[in-house]
Structure formats: C-alpha cells, structure tokens
C-alpha cells in the first residue's frame, strides 16, 4: 500500500566555520533557488499589500515623497530663495530627475535595511532560505523606485525635451543606483540587526548624502568641489542618468558601467555574508 503522506524535505544543519561556512552557504543558495524565488514572490506580495491596505491614498504614497521633494525645491527656486544652476535643462526637469534618481538609491538602502524587522517574528520559528528576504527586498526596492520614475515620461515632452537615443541609457544609470543601494543596505543589515545605532546612522547619512550629491544642483565643471563630489560613488550614475535623459552625452558613462558591475558583485557577496551570519544574528536577537 502506498503511503499517502507527503514526503518532507530533510535539512541537516551542522556546525561549520571559516571558509567552509561560505562554500556551504553558496551551495545551499544554489540548491534553494526555486524555493527562494517562490517564497520571495509571496513575501513581496504580502508585504506590499499590507503596507498600503489601510491607507486612503494607497499606492500613491510611492509617488508622493519624490514629487513633494521636487515641488519644494522648484518652489524655492521660483521664489528666488535658492538659485539652482541647471545649465540648459528646465529647472523642473532637472530637479525632478535628480530627486527620482536619489529616491531610487535612498529607497533601496532603506528597503534593504528593513528586511530583518519585517521578518523578525518568524526568523526564530520557521526554517526557510534567508536569501528569500534579500530577493523580496530587491523586488520592493524596484517597485518603490520604478513607479516614481514613470512620472518622467509625461514630464519630458511637457517641458520640451525631445526624444534622443541617449535616453535609452537612462535605465542603466537608474539600475546602478538601485543595485548599489541594495548592496550597501544589505552589507549593513547584520550590524543594524544587532545595534540600533547603525540604523539611525544610516538615516543620518542619507540626509547628509542628499546635499553631498548633485541631486538639485549641477556638478561643477572643474575645481576642488568637482573632485570632491566625484569621490561620492552616487555622483557618476546620477549625473550620467540625468545627462542621458535630457539628451546629452555623459563624461561618466564608463564609470557608471564600472559602478554597476562592482555593485552587482558587492550585492552577491553581501548576500553570501548575510546567509552565513543569519544563524548568529537570530541567536543574538533571541538572547
């Protein structure tokens, strides 16, 4: 007689350390890819629906922050309280583009920082591939950043920006900011899960970074400030994306491509480290 009960998958957890911990983590991640993808999709849908279910404005909250930030700076410029040098680009397009691009980086960092808090109640109770949290975080980062970027589609012709082939490169710079933000956020997750100071320092750093990045002002053509801003890894992809979108060539195109490759490698490495450190983090969280 056939046993009608389903065959449960057996997982044996053994102590390991050193280099073996990383090789075992990589092997587990590869074998768990189908399960991780399915679980990440379900977590993405659950968290997204829960976030906006009890909201009057619903998904409009995704659009509101970058639009409100851009509107404030446009208003200040129009009232001559600040002077924004945009070159030949219209001020609204210049500011809106910079704000949308900064939001892509900012939301990616913040979203990845939140993956532990969102799953805190189940981490010590359910054994599941923890890389699913990373995949879910990346999905939410893409959702929360791509929707504001769609505002640029009607805004460009509205302010007289004609189509240019360079616009097709805009997603490259945009993706670079998202991947870099996710990598940076994930690198800090093990520390921020144990020490609340790290999360607060990240929030403070992002506020400072807004003004230390040419989001609402143009990158100086030369000088010490030009060189100082180029030390900021966000500058090249942000400036390149804005140049490409308004139909100009970017002098930082190659640097943006290099940043994308390095950011992707950092994201993969951070995921492996996250996988290795998760048992220790869960133990400390429940101590």
C-alpha positions as a printed NumPy array, in Angstrom:
array([[  0.   ,   0.   ,   0.   ],
       [  1.294,   3.44 ,  -0.935],
       [  1.795,   5.91 ,   1.909],
       [ -0.479,   8.952,   1.176],
       [  1.535,  11.231,   3.409],
       [  3.762,  13.744,   1.572],
       [  7.497,  13.285,   1.653],
       [  9.007,  16.052,   3.74 ],
       [ 12.308,  17.54 ,   2.729],
       [ 15.03 ,  16.836,   5.258],
       [ 17.576,  19.515,   6.083],
       [ 20.6  ,  18.666,   8.215],
       [ 22.296,  21.612,   9.906],
       [ 25.865,  21.031,  11.031],
       [ 28.337,  23.398,  12.699],
       [ 30.869,  24.93 ,  10.359],
       [ 33.239,  27.837,  10.332],
       [ 35.941,  29.537,   8.355],
       [ 35.948,  29.161,   4.581],
       [ 33.627,  26.125,   4.763],
       [ 30.854,  28.357,   6.054],
       [ 30.92 ,  30.362,   2.827],
       [ 31.17 ,  27.362,   0.484],
       [ 28.285,  25.659,   2.297],
       [ 26.233,  28.876,   2.11 ],
       [ 26.816,  29.207,  -1.638],
       [ 25.898,  25.552,  -2.206],
       [ 22.717,  25.96 ,  -0.144],
       [ 21.754,  29.124,  -2.02 ],
       [ 22.133,  27.377,  -5.386],
       [ 20.108,  24.326,  -4.339],
       [ 17.397,  26.509,  -2.782],
       [ 16.922,  28.797,  -5.804],
       [ 13.423,  27.502,  -6.772],
       [ 12.173,  27.601,  -3.203],
       [ 13.739,  31.025,  -2.57 ],
       [ 12.174,  32.556,  -5.661],
       [  8.696,  31.261,  -4.856],
       [  8.92 ,  32.349,  -1.215],
       [ 10.351,  35.757,  -2.124],
       [  7.43 ,  36.4  ,  -4.501],
       [  4.881,  35.539,  -1.814],
       [  6.657,  37.726,   0.744],
       [  6.839,  40.573,  -1.776],
       [  3.084,  40.406,  -2.428],
       [  2.235,  40.073,   1.272],
       [  4.39 ,  42.984,   2.427],
       [  3.366,  45.282,  -0.437],
       [ -0.344,  44.692,   0.071],
       [ -0.059,  45.042,   3.838],
       [  1.852,  48.317,   3.509],
       [ -0.883,  50.101,   1.551],
       [ -4.023,  48.166,   2.517],
       [ -5.123,  50.518,   5.312],
       [ -4.186,  53.733,   3.507],
       [ -6.505,  56.31 ,   1.973],
       [ -4.028,  57.22 ,  -0.762],
       [ -2.837,  53.655,  -1.285],
       [ -0.027,  53.237,  -3.799],
       [  0.064,  56.988,  -4.405],
       [  2.357,  57.134,  -1.366],
       [  5.062,  55.664,  -3.616],
       [  4.834,  58.748,  -5.836],
       [  4.299,  61.365,  -3.153],
       [  7.759,  61.634,  -1.482],
       [  9.83 ,  62.379,  -4.622],
       [  7.124,  64.632,  -6.073],
       [  6.818,  66.601,  -2.819],
       [ 10.602,  66.968,  -2.512],
       [ 10.928,  68.16 ,  -6.105],
       [  7.998,  70.567,  -5.692],
       [  9.608,  72.168,  -2.634],
       [ 12.907,  72.864,  -4.414],
       [ 11.157,  74.12 ,  -7.554],
       [  9.1  ,  76.474,  -5.397],
       [ 12.193,  77.746,  -3.568],
       [ 13.924,  78.359,  -6.894],
       [ 10.93 ,  80.174,  -8.369],
       [ 10.733,  82.411,  -5.289],
       [ 14.487,  83.048,  -5.651],
       [ 15.15 ,  81.77 ,  -2.147],
       [ 17.695,  79.43 ,  -3.709],
       [ 19.39 ,  79.56 ,  -7.09 ],
       [ 19.641,  76.255,  -8.945],
       [ 22.091,  76.181, -11.841],
       [ 20.712,  73.663, -14.349],
       [ 22.578,  74.663, -17.468],
       [ 20.276,  74.388, -20.486],
       [ 17.826,  71.996, -18.801],
       [ 14.479,  73.273, -17.49 ],
       [ 14.555,  73.599, -13.715],
       [ 11.536,  71.314, -13.077],
       [ 13.01 ,  68.505, -15.211],
       [ 16.461,  68.933, -13.669],
       [ 15.156,  68.833, -10.096],
       [ 12.555,  66.11 , -10.716],
       [ 15.086,  63.849, -12.426],
       [ 17.633,  64.283,  -9.652],
       [ 15.014,  63.65 ,  -6.99 ],
       [ 13.718,  60.493,  -8.697],
       [ 17.252,  59.147,  -9.071],
       [ 18.152,  59.926,  -5.46 ],
       [ 14.915,  58.243,  -4.37 ],
       [ 15.996,  55.119,  -6.269],
       [ 19.185,  54.933,  -4.199],
       [ 17.636,  56.065,  -0.921],
       [ 14.656,  53.69 ,  -1.034],
       [ 16.924,  50.776,  -1.969],
       [ 19.12 ,  51.331,   1.09 ],
       [ 16.173,  51.858,   3.445],
       [ 14.197,  48.949,   1.994],
       [ 17.055,  46.505,   2.397],
       [ 17.622,  47.712,   5.952],
       [ 14.009,  46.823,   6.773],
       [ 14.076,  43.152,   5.738],
       [ 15.077,  41.942,   9.199],
       [ 12.436,  43.967,  11.022],
       [  9.689,  42.725,   8.693],
       [ 10.617,  39.065,   9.229],
       [ 11.668,  39.29 ,  12.873],
       [  8.606,  37.409,  14.156],
       [  9.235,  34.311,  12.025],
       [ 13.016,  34.125,  11.837],
       [ 13.391,  32.104,  15.033],
       [ 10.28 ,  29.971,  14.408],
       [ 10.452,  28.924,  10.764],
       [ 13.409,  27.496,   8.888],
       [ 13.462,  28.913,   5.35 ],
       [ 16.074,  30.11 ,   2.854],
       [ 17.035,  33.509,   4.222],
       [ 18.122,  34.749,   0.797],
       [ 14.387,  34.958,   0.034],
       [ 14.38 ,  38.045,   2.26 ],
       [ 17.013,  39.615,   0.014],
       [ 15.091,  38.819,  -3.173],
       [ 11.904,  40.204,  -1.656],
       [ 13.744,  43.371,  -0.588],
       [ 15.116,  43.855,  -4.105],
       [ 11.624,  43.434,  -5.552],
       [ 10.159,  46.04 ,  -3.217],
       [ 13.049,  48.405,  -3.983],
       [ 12.341,  48.112,  -7.709],
       [  8.616,  48.708,  -7.187],
       [  9.125,  51.723,  -4.934],
       [ 11.626,  53.319,  -7.32 ],
       [ 10.331,  52.462, -10.795],
       [  6.853,  53.894, -10.214],
       [  8.176,  57.41 ,  -9.394],
       [ 10.428,  57.172, -12.457],
       [  7.348,  56.768, -14.665],
       [  6.454,  60.392, -13.869],
       [  9.352,  61.445, -16.084],
       [  7.679,  60.002, -19.207],
       [  4.967,  62.692, -19.496],
       [  7.14 ,  65.373, -17.867],
       [  9.833,  65.325, -20.553],
       [  7.655,  66.301, -23.554],
       [  5.679,  68.682, -21.341],
       [  8.859,  70.757, -20.859],
       [ 10.042,  70.47 , -24.445],
       [ 12.595,  67.666, -24.102],
       [ 12.59 ,  65.824, -27.44 ],
       [ 13.347,  62.129, -27.776],
       [ 17.027,  61.223, -28.023],
       [ 18.733,  57.86 , -28.362],
       [ 20.732,  58.624, -25.246],
       [ 17.505,  58.292, -23.263],
       [ 17.735,  54.538, -23.783],
       [ 20.774,  54.534, -21.499],
       [ 18.789,  56.026, -18.614],
       [ 17.754,  52.592, -17.211],
       [ 21.448,  51.674, -16.955],
       [ 22.177,  54.527, -14.564],
       [ 18.89 ,  54.014, -12.738],
       [ 19.626,  50.315, -12.222],
       [ 23.12 ,  51.164, -10.99 ],
       [ 21.669,  53.323,  -8.217],
       [ 19.188,  50.604,  -7.193],
       [ 21.791,  47.821,  -7.142],
       [ 24.319,  49.983,  -5.303],
       [ 21.691,  50.975,  -2.739],
       [ 20.618,  47.36 ,  -2.18 ],
       [ 24.24 ,  46.25 ,  -1.816],
       [ 25.047,  48.992,   0.683],
       [ 21.887,  48.364,   2.674],
       [ 22.469,  44.604,   2.779],
       [ 26.097,  44.999,   3.856],
       [ 24.899,  46.923,   6.906],
       [ 21.998,  44.559,   7.754],
       [ 23.959,  42.227,  10.086],
       [ 25.178,  45.214,  12.11 ],
       [ 21.896,  47.139,  12.132],
       [ 20.024,  43.987,  13.231],
       [ 22.141,  43.88 ,  16.371],
       [ 22.768,  47.568,  17.036],
       [ 20.035,  50.172,  16.611],
       [ 22.686,  52.88 ,  16.296],
       [ 23.587,  51.631,  12.811],
       [ 20.07 ,  52.182,  11.501],
       [ 19.987,  55.691,  12.917],
       [ 23.423,  56.422,  11.466],
       [ 22.205,  55.256,   8.051],
       [ 19.218,  57.62 ,   8.195],
       [ 21.5  ,  60.496,   9.182],
       [ 23.982,  59.614,   6.471],
       [ 21.271,  59.576,   3.793],
       [ 20.084,  63.037,   4.822],
       [ 23.629,  64.361,   4.573],
       [ 24.197,  62.46 ,   1.331],
       [ 21.305,  64.27 ,  -0.343],
       [ 23.264,  67.527,  -0.149],
       [ 26.648,  65.86 ,  -0.757],
       [ 25.37 ,  64.562,  -4.106],
       [ 24.46 ,  66.774,  -7.108],
       [ 20.763,  65.979,  -6.816],
       [ 19.354,  69.51 ,  -7.014],
       [ 22.434,  71.312,  -8.293],
       [ 24.767,  70.784, -11.229],
       [ 28.162,  69.156, -10.863],
       [ 30.858,  71.858, -11.115],
       [ 32.843,  71.599, -14.337],
       [ 36.179,  71.7  , -12.5  ],
       [ 37.823,  72.634,  -9.238],
       [ 38.156,  71.088,  -5.808],
       [ 34.384,  70.742,  -5.359],
       [ 34.212,  68.827,  -8.644],
       [ 36.875,  66.399,  -7.459],
       [ 35.297,  66.085,  -4.019],
       [ 31.865,  65.234,  -5.415],
       [ 33.374,  62.602,  -7.7  ],
       [ 34.56 ,  60.748,  -4.592],
       [ 30.88 ,  60.123,  -3.912],
       [ 30.056,  56.842,  -5.738],
       [ 26.495,  58.047,  -6.347],
       [ 27.602,  61.065,  -8.362],
       [ 28.626,  59.291, -11.59 ],
       [ 25.451,  57.207, -12.141],
       [ 23.158,  60.042, -11.051],
       [ 24.783,  62.683, -13.252],
       [ 25.06 ,  60.246, -16.175],
       [ 21.395,  59.286, -15.937],
       [ 20.325,  62.929, -15.926],
       [ 22.562,  63.762, -18.903],
       [ 21.214,  60.808, -20.86 ],
       [ 17.614,  61.673, -20.079],
       [ 17.873,  65.26 , -21.315],
       [ 19.657,  64.122, -24.478],
       [ 23.297,  64.878, -23.667],
       [ 26.42 ,  62.738, -23.607],
       [ 27.8  ,  61.879, -20.187],
       [ 31.528,  62.027, -19.398],
       [ 30.96 ,  59.404, -16.716],
       [ 29.37 ,  56.666, -18.828],
       [ 32.252,  54.219, -18.403],
       [ 32.472,  54.977, -14.684],
       [ 28.745,  54.289, -14.364],
       [ 29.156,  50.892, -16.045],
       [ 32.048,  50.016, -13.734],
       [ 29.96 ,  51.074, -10.723],
       [ 27.117,  48.806, -11.862],
       [ 29.405,  45.778, -12.188],
       [ 31.08 ,  46.377,  -8.834],
       [ 27.691,  46.995,  -7.174],
       [ 26.324,  43.72 ,  -8.517],
       [ 29.366,  41.802,  -7.277],
       [ 29.05 ,  43.529,  -3.894],
       [ 25.363,  42.58 ,  -3.728],
       [ 26.167,  38.913,  -4.418],
       [ 28.967,  38.92 ,  -1.829],
       [ 26.736,  40.666,   0.723],
       [ 24.033,  38.034,   0.155],
       [ 26.502,  35.235,   0.917],
       [ 27.69 ,  37.011,   4.07 ],
       [ 24.064,  37.574,   5.058],
       [ 23.389,  33.85 ,   4.614],
       [ 26.394,  32.915,   6.759],
       [ 25.68 ,  35.378,   9.567],
       [ 21.929,  34.802,   9.848],
       [ 22.104,  31.917,  12.405],
       [ 24.32 ,  34.042,  14.648],
       [ 22.088,  37.1  ,  14.247],
       [ 18.941,  35.115,  15.089],
       [ 20.641,  33.686,  18.171],
       [ 21.666,  37.158,  19.339],
       [ 18.208,  38.609,  18.61 ],
       [ 16.575,  35.991,  20.856],
       [ 19.153,  36.165,  23.613]])
